[in-house]
Every structure is written in structure tokens, then in C-alpha cells.
Amino acid sequence: AAMAGASEAIQAGAPLELGSNLRACVPCRLLKSFDQFVEEGCENCPFLNMQGDEERVLQATTTSFNGVVSLVKPTDSWVAKWTQLNKFVPGCYAMACSTDLPDDILALLENSGITWHKR
């Protein structure tokens, strides 16, 4: 994802790989490959500091998720609202992700004012 001009919003790139290398960011359910999370981090969760940190990517993402939905205009999409993804950047998302997060990641979420629930 590149920084866009004033008229464009930030968006996540589509996953470059499918299968066992596809991972979901646990807090927001954004889907990318492991390498994409290491290279770019998560556009929705920059406070997780995944960019360049393979260990953090393994802690904050999972390969255990169900379903996939792609959102082009999350703010205008009834699907995004129904799946509670309407406040996130355009991209591909897991429909459900029920993985537990380590305590340090939960503390980061809390310190960022984010209430997280398994979905």
C-alpha cells in the first residue's frame, strides 16, 4: 500500500499469495501474505508495528480464519457494515478469525483505545 494523493485514501494491497501463506491480522482481519505484513505492516493497525518484525507478524496474525470478503468502498458497503469492517481500508478480509492474542498485543490495543472482540 502506498501513500495516496489528497483525493485518494490509503488502501491495502491484495494478497500476493493464497493457501497456507495467507494470514489474517487478528484485530482487524485484513488478509495478506506473511511477507506483505513484514514489508508493509497492517494499514488498519499501524500501532502493532509489524513492519520489519517477523516475530510481531507471527504474534498478531493467524492462518486460522474462515471466509474471505473483498471491500472496495468499505464506508458505502452494506457487507462491510454487516461484517463490522466499514471503518477499515479497502482490501481483502477474513469473515471470521477466532484466534487469541498474546497479552502484549492486547495491551497495545487497550493503550490505543481499541476494544477487541473475537469475531
mmCIF file of N, CA and C in Angstrom:
data_model
loop_
_atom_site.group_PDB
_atom_site.id
_atom_site.type_symbol
_atom_site.label_atom_id
_atom_site.label_comp_id
_atom_site.label_asym_id
_atom_site.label_seq_id
_atom_site.Cartn_x
_atom_site.Cartn_y
_atom_site.Cartn_z
ATOM 1 N N ALA A 1 0.842 -1.176 0.000
ATOM 2 C CA ALA A 1 0.000 0.000 0.000
ATOM 3 C C ALA A 1 0.881 1.230 0.000
ATOM 4 N N ALA A 2 0.603 2.107 -0.893
ATOM 5 C CA ALA A 2 1.387 3.325 -0.991
ATOM 6 C C ALA A 2 0.567 4.497 -0.482
ATOM 7 N N MET A 3 1.250 5.524 -0.020
ATOM 8 C CA MET A 3 0.544 6.724 0.398
ATOM 9 C C MET A 3 -0.067 7.351 -0.841
ATOM 10 N N ALA A 4 -1.305 7.711 -0.750
ATOM 11 C CA ALA A 4 -2.032 8.223 -1.896
ATOM 12 C C ALA A 4 -2.105 9.742 -1.831
ATOM 13 N N GLY A 5 -2.534 10.333 -2.938
ATOM 14 C CA GLY A 5 -2.702 11.774 -3.004
ATOM 15 C C GLY A 5 -3.863 12.215 -2.137
ATOM 16 N N ALA A 6 -4.094 13.517 -2.078
ATOM 17 C CA ALA A 6 -5.120 14.082 -1.200
ATOM 18 C C ALA A 6 -6.508 13.531 -1.493
ATOM 19 N N SER A 7 -6.791 13.209 -2.747
ATOM 20 C CA SER A 7 -8.132 12.750 -3.097
ATOM 21 C C SER A 7 -8.302 11.242 -2.940
ATOM 22 N N GLU A 8 -7.221 10.522 -2.647
ATOM 23 C CA GLU A 8 -7.297 9.071 -2.524
ATOM 24 C C GLU A 8 -7.030 8.649 -1.083
ATOM 25 N N ALA A 9 -7.650 7.569 -0.676
ATOM 26 C CA ALA A 9 -7.449 7.045 0.672
ATOM 27 C C ALA A 9 -6.405 5.942 0.634
ATOM 28 N N ILE A 10 -5.853 5.639 1.779
ATOM 29 C CA ILE A 10 -4.928 4.512 1.898
ATOM 30 C C ILE A 10 -5.709 3.235 1.651
ATOM 31 N N GLN A 11 -5.097 2.296 0.948
ATOM 32 C CA GLN A 11 -5.727 1.001 0.757
ATOM 33 C C GLN A 11 -4.674 -0.085 0.872
ATOM 34 N N ALA A 12 -5.113 -1.254 1.265
ATOM 35 C CA ALA A 12 -4.211 -2.391 1.397
ATOM 36 C C ALA A 12 -4.107 -3.103 0.056
ATOM 37 N N GLY A 13 -2.922 -3.573 -0.272
ATOM 38 C CA GLY A 13 -2.750 -4.348 -1.484
ATOM 39 C C GLY A 13 -3.424 -5.702 -1.342
ATOM 40 N N ALA A 14 -3.834 -6.265 -2.472
ATOM 41 C CA ALA A 14 -4.430 -7.598 -2.459
ATOM 42 C C ALA A 14 -3.370 -8.619 -2.045
ATOM 43 N N PRO A 15 -3.787 -9.709 -1.412
ATOM 44 C CA PRO A 15 -2.815 -10.746 -1.049
ATOM 45 C C PRO A 15 -2.080 -11.241 -2.285
ATOM 46 N N LEU A 16 -0.759 -11.357 -2.187
ATOM 47 C CA LEU A 16 0.049 -11.808 -3.314
ATOM 48 C C LEU A 16 0.157 -13.322 -3.370
ATOM 49 N N GLU A 17 -0.210 -13.990 -2.280
ATOM 50 C CA GLU A 17 -0.163 -15.447 -2.227
ATOM 51 C C GLU A 17 -1.442 -15.958 -1.587
ATOM 52 N N LEU A 18 -1.855 -17.138 -1.980
ATOM 53 C CA LEU A 18 -3.009 -17.778 -1.359
ATOM 54 C C LEU A 18 -2.533 -19.065 -0.703
ATOM 55 N N GLY A 19 -3.412 -19.740 -0.019
ATOM 56 C CA GLY A 19 -3.045 -21.004 0.613
ATOM 57 C C GLY A 19 -2.467 -20.800 1.992
ATOM 58 N N SER A 20 -1.525 -21.645 2.364
ATOM 59 C CA SER A 20 -1.023 -21.675 3.739
ATOM 60 C C SER A 20 -0.223 -20.433 4.118
ATOM 61 N N ASN A 21 0.203 -19.636 3.152
ATOM 62 C CA ASN A 21 0.971 -18.431 3.467
ATOM 63 C C ASN A 21 0.081 -17.214 3.679
ATOM 64 N N LEU A 22 -1.220 -17.362 3.463
ATOM 65 C CA LEU A 22 -2.161 -16.262 3.664
ATOM 66 C C LEU A 22 -2.456 -16.123 5.155
ATOM 67 N N ARG A 23 -2.344 -14.895 5.664
ATOM 68 C CA ARG A 23 -2.528 -14.644 7.093
ATOM 69 C C ARG A 23 -3.536 -13.529 7.287
ATOM 70 N N ALA A 24 -4.227 -13.555 8.421
ATOM 71 C CA ALA A 24 -5.172 -12.501 8.793
ATOM 72 C C ALA A 24 -4.619 -11.751 9.997
ATOM 73 N N CYS A 25 -4.657 -10.428 9.936
ATOM 74 C CA CYS A 25 -4.344 -9.611 11.105
ATOM 75 C C CYS A 25 -5.475 -9.886 12.105
ATOM 76 N N VAL A 26 -5.153 -10.365 13.285
ATOM 77 C CA VAL A 26 -6.192 -10.789 14.217
ATOM 78 C C VAL A 26 -7.117 -9.637 14.629
ATOM 79 N N PRO A 27 -6.609 -8.462 14.988
ATOM 80 C CA PRO A 27 -7.543 -7.403 15.396
ATOM 81 C C PRO A 27 -8.493 -6.926 14.297
ATOM 82 N N CYS A 28 -8.019 -6.775 13.053
ATOM 83 C CA CYS A 28 -8.887 -6.201 12.009
ATOM 84 C C CYS A 28 -9.272 -7.192 10.911
ATOM 85 N N ARG A 29 -8.637 -8.348 10.855
ATOM 86 C CA ARG A 29 -8.910 -9.433 9.901
ATOM 87 C C ARG A 29 -8.432 -9.153 8.471
ATOM 88 N N LEU A 30 -7.584 -8.140 8.267
ATOM 89 C CA LEU A 30 -7.012 -7.875 6.940
ATOM 90 C C LEU A 30 -6.175 -9.072 6.504
ATOM 91 N N LEU A 31 -6.325 -9.482 5.247
ATOM 92 C CA LEU A 31 -5.591 -10.632 4.715
ATOM 93 C C LEU A 31 -4.426 -10.186 3.837
ATOM 94 N N LYS A 32 -3.279 -10.766 4.101
ATOM 95 C CA LYS A 32 -2.076 -10.562 3.289
ATOM 96 C C LYS A 32 -1.194 -11.789 3.465
ATOM 97 N N SER A 33 -0.146 -11.861 2.661
ATOM 98 C CA SER A 33 0.837 -12.920 2.878
ATOM 99 C C SER A 33 1.735 -12.511 4.045
ATOM 100 N N PHE A 34 2.430 -13.472 4.598
ATOM 101 C CA PHE A 34 3.385 -13.202 5.677
ATOM 102 C C PHE A 34 4.365 -12.117 5.244
ATOM 103 N N ASP A 35 4.925 -12.276 4.044
ATOM 104 C CA ASP A 35 5.918 -11.315 3.545
ATOM 105 C C ASP A 35 5.331 -9.916 3.400
ATOM 106 N N GLN A 36 4.072 -9.808 2.974
ATOM 107 C CA GLN A 36 3.438 -8.496 2.852
ATOM 108 C C GLN A 36 3.300 -7.816 4.222
ATOM 109 N N PHE A 37 2.913 -8.577 5.245
ATOM 110 C CA PHE A 37 2.824 -7.998 6.586
ATOM 111 C C PHE A 37 4.200 -7.535 7.066
ATOM 112 N N VAL A 38 5.249 -8.326 6.789
ATOM 113 C CA VAL A 38 6.601 -7.936 7.197
ATOM 114 C C VAL A 38 7.032 -6.677 6.443
ATOM 115 N N GLU A 39 6.753 -6.625 5.144
ATOM 116 C CA GLU A 39 7.185 -5.488 4.323
ATOM 117 C C GLU A 39 6.356 -4.230 4.564
ATOM 118 N N GLU A 40 5.031 -4.379 4.741
ATOM 119 C CA GLU A 40 4.133 -3.220 4.777
ATOM 120 C C GLU A 40 3.459 -2.990 6.119
ATOM 121 N N GLY A 41 3.464 -3.976 7.001
ATOM 122 C CA GLY A 41 2.684 -3.884 8.228
ATOM 123 C C GLY A 41 1.206 -3.993 7.906
ATOM 124 N N CYS A 42 0.361 -3.547 8.829
ATOM 125 C CA CYS A 42 -1.087 -3.552 8.627
ATOM 126 C C CYS A 42 -1.566 -2.110 8.541
ATOM 127 N N GLU A 43 -2.237 -1.774 7.456
ATOM 128 C CA GLU A 43 -2.715 -0.410 7.249
ATOM 129 C C GLU A 43 -3.757 0.011 8.275
ATOM 130 N N ASN A 44 -4.492 -0.940 8.832
ATOM 131 C CA ASN A 44 -5.505 -0.632 9.843
ATOM 132 C C ASN A 44 -4.929 -0.564 11.254
ATOM 133 N N CYS A 45 -3.838 -1.266 11.482
ATOM 134 C CA CYS A 45 -3.283 -1.411 12.835
ATOM 135 C C CYS A 45 -1.798 -1.015 12.877
ATOM 136 N N PRO A 46 -1.459 0.220 12.501
ATOM 137 C CA PRO A 46 -0.041 0.609 12.491
ATOM 138 C C PRO A 46 0.611 0.545 13.867
ATOM 139 N N PHE A 47 -0.184 0.679 14.938
ATOM 140 C CA PHE A 47 0.328 0.633 16.312
ATOM 141 C C PHE A 47 0.885 -0.737 16.676
ATOM 142 N N LEU A 48 0.578 -1.774 15.871
ATOM 143 C CA LEU A 48 1.124 -3.104 16.128
ATOM 144 C C LEU A 48 2.587 -3.218 15.684
ATOM 145 N N ASN A 49 3.047 -2.257 14.900
ATOM 146 C CA ASN A 49 4.458 -2.219 14.473
ATOM 147 C C ASN A 49 4.941 -3.531 13.863
ATOM 148 N N MET A 50 4.154 -4.072 12.938
ATOM 149 C CA MET A 50 4.534 -5.333 12.301
ATOM 150 C C MET A 50 5.599 -5.147 11.228
ATOM 151 N N GLN A 51 5.667 -3.968 10.640
ATOM 152 C CA GLN A 51 6.587 -3.744 9.527
ATOM 153 C C GLN A 51 8.022 -4.028 9.960
ATOM 154 N N GLY A 52 8.657 -4.958 9.253
ATOM 155 C CA GLY A 52 10.039 -5.318 9.533
ATOM 156 C C GLY A 52 10.237 -6.229 10.731
ATOM 157 N N ASP A 53 9.170 -6.698 11.364
ATOM 158 C CA ASP A 53 9.280 -7.505 12.579
ATOM 159 C C ASP A 53 8.552 -8.842 12.394
ATOM 160 N N GLU A 54 9.297 -9.856 11.958
ATOM 161 C CA GLU A 54 8.692 -11.163 11.674
ATOM 162 C C GLU A 54 8.035 -11.767 12.911
ATOM 163 N N GLU A 55 8.657 -11.619 14.072
ATOM 164 C CA GLU A 55 8.086 -12.173 15.301
ATOM 165 C C GLU A 55 6.744 -11.513 15.616
ATOM 166 N N ARG A 56 6.655 -10.193 15.454
ATOM 167 C CA ARG A 56 5.406 -9.488 15.721
ATOM 168 C C ARG A 56 4.334 -9.922 14.719
ATOM 169 N N VAL A 57 4.714 -10.136 13.464
ATOM 170 C CA VAL A 57 3.750 -10.618 12.464
ATOM 171 C C VAL A 57 3.188 -11.962 12.900
ATOM 172 N N LEU A 58 4.032 -12.864 13.380
ATOM 173 C CA LEU A 58 3.561 -14.172 13.845
ATOM 174 C C LEU A 58 2.654 -14.041 15.056
ATOM 175 N N GLN A 59 2.908 -13.051 15.939
ATOM 176 C CA GLN A 59 2.088 -12.857 17.132
ATOM 177 C C GLN A 59 0.726 -12.245 16.810
ATOM 178 N N ALA A 60 0.685 -11.321 15.847
ATOM 179 C CA ALA A 60 -0.523 -10.527 15.603
ATOM 180 C C ALA A 60 -1.358 -11.017 14.430
ATOM 181 N N THR A 61 -0.880 -12.048 13.725
ATOM 182 C CA THR A 61 -1.630 -12.583 12.586
ATOM 183 C C THR A 61 -1.830 -14.082 12.778
ATOM 184 N N THR A 62 -2.722 -14.646 11.971
ATOM 185 C CA THR A 62 -3.000 -16.077 12.067
ATOM 186 C C THR A 62 -3.336 -16.639 10.689
ATOM 187 N N THR A 63 -3.109 -17.933 10.537
ATOM 188 C CA THR A 63 -3.545 -18.637 9.329
ATOM 189 C C THR A 63 -4.900 -19.292 9.566
ATOM 190 N N SER A 64 -5.437 -19.150 10.779
ATOM 191 C CA SER A 64 -6.702 -19.772 11.152
ATOM 192 C C SER A 64 -7.847 -18.764 11.054
ATOM 193 N N PHE A 65 -8.525 -18.780 9.918
ATOM 194 C CA PHE A 65 -9.651 -17.870 9.691
ATOM 195 C C PHE A 65 -10.630 -18.530 8.738
ATOM 196 N N ASN A 66 -11.837 -17.969 8.655
ATOM 197 C CA ASN A 66 -12.881 -18.514 7.778
ATOM 198 C C ASN A 66 -13.384 -17.432 6.839
ATOM 199 N N GLY A 67 -13.600 -17.821 5.587
ATOM 200 C CA GLY A 67 -14.213 -16.943 4.606
ATOM 201 C C GLY A 67 -13.350 -15.762 4.214
ATOM 202 N N VAL A 68 -13.665 -15.190 3.060
ATOM 203 C CA VAL A 68 -12.943 -14.026 2.553
ATOM 204 C C VAL A 68 -13.950 -13.074 1.931
ATOM 205 N N VAL A 69 -13.771 -11.794 2.209
ATOM 206 C CA VAL A 69 -14.584 -10.764 1.567
ATOM 207 C C VAL A 69 -13.622 -9.671 1.100
ATOM 208 N N SER A 70 -13.837 -9.166 -0.105
ATOM 209 C CA SER A 70 -13.033 -8.066 -0.627
ATOM 210 C C SER A 70 -13.873 -6.802 -0.600
ATOM 211 N N LEU A 71 -13.303 -5.746 -0.045
ATOM 212 C CA LEU A 71 -14.023 -4.484 0.086
ATOM 213 C C LEU A 71 -13.336 -3.398 -0.726
ATOM 214 N N VAL A 72 -14.099 -2.785 -1.627
ATOM 215 C CA VAL A 72 -13.582 -1.702 -2.456
ATOM 216 C C VAL A 72 -13.905 -0.350 -1.822
ATOM 217 N N LYS A 73 -15.141 -0.195 -1.354
ATOM 218 C CA LYS A 73 -15.571 1.039 -0.692
ATOM 219 C C LYS A 73 -16.230 0.676 0.644
ATOM 220 N N PRO A 74 -15.403 0.404 1.656
ATOM 221 C CA PRO A 74 -15.947 -0.057 2.934
ATOM 222 C C PRO A 74 -16.984 0.883 3.555
ATOM 223 N N THR A 75 -16.828 2.186 3.387
ATOM 224 C CA THR A 75 -17.764 3.123 4.006
ATOM 225 C C THR A 75 -19.141 3.085 3.356
ATOM 226 N N ASP A 76 -19.231 2.619 2.102
ATOM 227 C CA ASP A 76 -20.504 2.577 1.381
ATOM 228 C C ASP A 76 -21.108 1.178 1.300
ATOM 229 N N SER A 77 -20.437 0.183 1.845
ATOM 230 C CA SER A 77 -20.813 -1.214 1.648
ATOM 231 C C SER A 77 -21.659 -1.762 2.795
ATOM 232 N N TRP A 78 -22.803 -2.348 2.451
ATOM 233 C CA TRP A 78 -23.616 -2.985 3.490
ATOM 234 C C TRP A 78 -22.905 -4.233 4.014
ATOM 235 N N VAL A 79 -22.137 -4.894 3.149
ATOM 236 C CA VAL A 79 -21.381 -6.077 3.589
ATOM 237 C C VAL A 79 -20.332 -5.652 4.623
ATOM 238 N N ALA A 80 -19.656 -4.537 4.360
ATOM 239 C CA ALA A 80 -18.658 -4.041 5.309
ATOM 240 C C ALA A 80 -19.314 -3.691 6.642
ATOM 241 N N LYS A 81 -20.483 -3.064 6.588
ATOM 242 C CA LYS A 81 -21.186 -2.709 7.825
ATOM 243 C C LYS A 81 -21.618 -3.980 8.564
ATOM 244 N N TRP A 82 -22.166 -4.943 7.834
ATOM 245 C CA TRP A 82 -22.638 -6.195 8.418
ATOM 246 C C TRP A 82 -21.498 -6.972 9.069
ATOM 247 N N THR A 83 -20.306 -6.938 8.460
ATOM 248 C CA THR A 83 -19.146 -7.671 8.985
ATOM 249 C C THR A 83 -18.285 -6.804 9.908
ATOM 250 N N GLN A 84 -18.751 -5.592 10.185
ATOM 251 C CA GLN A 84 -18.054 -4.637 11.051
ATOM 252 C C GLN A 84 -16.661 -4.296 10.535
ATOM 253 N N LEU A 85 -16.550 -4.156 9.213
ATOM 254 C CA LEU A 85 -15.288 -3.792 8.575
ATOM 255 C C LEU A 85 -15.370 -2.412 7.921
ATOM 256 N N ASN A 86 -16.458 -1.688 8.136
ATOM 257 C CA ASN A 86 -16.703 -0.436 7.412
ATOM 258 C C ASN A 86 -15.785 0.715 7.803
ATOM 259 N N LYS A 87 -15.010 0.564 8.867
ATOM 260 C CA LYS A 87 -14.092 1.641 9.264
ATOM 261 C C LYS A 87 -12.660 1.350 8.831
ATOM 262 N N PHE A 88 -12.461 0.271 8.090
ATOM 263 C CA PHE A 88 -11.125 -0.124 7.679
ATOM 264 C C PHE A 88 -10.831 0.259 6.238
ATOM 265 N N VAL A 89 -9.564 0.131 5.836
ATOM 266 C CA VAL A 89 -9.147 0.475 4.481
ATOM 267 C C VAL A 89 -9.660 -0.568 3.487
ATOM 268 N N PRO A 90 -9.824 -0.196 2.221
ATOM 269 C CA PRO A 90 -10.182 -1.194 1.210
ATOM 270 C C PRO A 90 -9.144 -2.320 1.184
ATOM 271 N N GLY A 91 -9.606 -3.543 0.977
ATOM 272 C CA GLY A 91 -8.705 -4.687 0.931
ATOM 273 C C GLY A 91 -9.475 -5.985 1.053
ATOM 274 N N CYS A 92 -8.762 -7.078 1.248
ATOM 275 C CA CYS A 92 -9.365 -8.395 1.430
ATOM 276 C C CYS A 92 -9.329 -8.738 2.921
ATOM 277 N N TYR A 93 -10.456 -9.257 3.421
ATOM 278 C CA TYR A 93 -10.611 -9.522 4.845
ATOM 279 C C TYR A 93 -11.151 -10.915 5.102
ATOM 280 N N ALA A 94 -10.783 -11.478 6.252
ATOM 281 C CA ALA A 94 -11.368 -12.730 6.713
ATOM 282 C C ALA A 94 -12.759 -12.420 7.261
ATOM 283 N N MET A 95 -13.703 -13.311 7.046
ATOM 284 C CA MET A 95 -15.047 -13.136 7.601
ATOM 285 C C MET A 95 -15.038 -13.401 9.109
ATOM 286 N N ALA A 96 -14.236 -14.360 9.554
ATOM 287 C CA ALA A 96 -14.155 -14.695 10.971
ATOM 288 C C ALA A 96 -12.731 -15.110 11.311
ATOM 289 N N CYS A 97 -12.312 -14.720 12.507
ATOM 290 C CA CYS A 97 -10.969 -15.033 12.978
ATOM 291 C C CYS A 97 -11.073 -15.151 14.497
ATOM 292 N N SER A 98 -10.938 -16.340 15.025
ATOM 293 C CA SER A 98 -11.190 -16.539 16.455
ATOM 294 C C SER A 98 -9.934 -16.873 17.250
ATOM 295 N N THR A 99 -8.796 -16.448 16.757
ATOM 296 C CA THR A 99 -7.522 -16.712 17.432
ATOM 297 C C THR A 99 -7.350 -15.802 18.641
ATOM 298 N N ASP A 100 -6.765 -16.312 19.697
ATOM 299 C CA ASP A 100 -6.435 -15.492 20.860
ATOM 300 C C ASP A 100 -5.188 -14.668 20.569
ATOM 301 N N LEU A 101 -5.106 -13.509 21.203
ATOM 302 C CA LEU A 101 -3.936 -12.648 21.059
ATOM 303 C C LEU A 101 -3.077 -12.714 22.318
ATOM 304 N N PRO A 102 -1.751 -12.600 22.158
ATOM 305 C CA PRO A 102 -0.878 -12.555 23.340
ATOM 306 C C PRO A 102 -1.187 -11.306 24.184
ATOM 307 N N ASP A 103 -0.865 -11.369 25.461
ATOM 308 C CA ASP A 103 -1.156 -10.269 26.378
ATOM 309 C C ASP A 103 -0.529 -8.951 25.942
ATOM 310 N N ASP A 104 0.692 -8.987 25.387
ATOM 311 C CA ASP A 104 1.331 -7.723 24.991
ATOM 312 C C ASP A 104 0.600 -7.069 23.815
ATOM 313 N N ILE A 105 0.030 -7.870 22.922
ATOM 314 C CA ILE A 105 -0.749 -7.320 21.809
ATOM 315 C C ILE A 105 -2.068 -6.756 22.355
ATOM 316 N N LEU A 106 -2.695 -7.472 23.292
ATOM 317 C CA LEU A 106 -3.922 -6.969 23.918
ATOM 318 C C LEU A 106 -3.659 -5.637 24.625
ATOM 319 N N ALA A 107 -2.501 -5.515 25.265
ATOM 320 C CA ALA A 107 -2.144 -4.263 25.942
ATOM 321 C C ALA A 107 -1.963 -3.138 24.932
ATOM 322 N N LEU A 108 -1.350 -3.430 23.790
ATOM 323 C CA LEU A 108 -1.201 -2.421 22.728
ATOM 324 C C LEU A 108 -2.564 -1.937 22.245
ATOM 325 N N LEU A 109 -3.491 -2.859 22.059
ATOM 326 C CA LEU A 109 -4.839 -2.491 21.630
ATOM 327 C C LEU A 109 -5.498 -1.596 22.671
ATOM 328 N N GLU A 110 -5.399 -2.009 23.926
ATOM 329 C CA GLU A 110 -6.012 -1.232 25.009
ATOM 330 C C GLU A 110 -5.398 0.166 25.099
ATOM 331 N N ASN A 111 -4.075 0.236 24.987
ATOM 332 C CA ASN A 111 -3.382 1.531 25.047
ATOM 333 C C ASN A 111 -3.723 2.422 23.863
ATOM 334 N N SER A 112 -4.156 1.812 22.753
ATOM 335 C CA SER A 112 -4.570 2.580 21.574
ATOM 336 C C SER A 112 -6.053 2.910 21.604
ATOM 337 N N GLY A 113 -6.728 2.555 22.709
ATOM 338 C CA GLY A 113 -8.156 2.858 22.847
ATOM 339 C C GLY A 113 -9.054 1.957 22.046
ATOM 340 N N ILE A 114 -8.580 0.749 21.733
ATOM 341 C CA ILE A 114 -9.348 -0.182 20.899
ATOM 342 C C ILE A 114 -9.875 -1.317 21.754
ATOM 343 N N THR A 115 -11.181 -1.522 21.697
ATOM 344 C CA THR A 115 -11.800 -2.656 22.359
ATOM 345 C C THR A 115 -11.893 -3.773 21.325
ATOM 346 N N TRP A 116 -11.252 -4.895 21.610
ATOM 347 C CA TRP A 116 -11.195 -6.000 20.655
ATOM 348 C C TRP A 116 -12.061 -7.156 21.129
ATOM 349 N N HIS A 117 -12.813 -7.718 20.191
ATOM 350 C CA HIS A 117 -13.636 -8.902 20.450
ATOM 351 C C HIS A 117 -13.327 -9.931 19.380
ATOM 352 N N LYS A 118 -13.238 -11.179 19.778
ATOM 353 C CA LYS A 118 -13.063 -12.252 18.788
ATOM 354 C C LYS A 118 -14.251 -12.236 17.837
ATOM 355 N N ARG A 119 -13.977 -12.428 16.552
ATOM 356 C CA ARG A 119 -15.045 -12.498 15.550
ATOM 357 C C ARG A 119 -14.764 -13.665 14.632
#
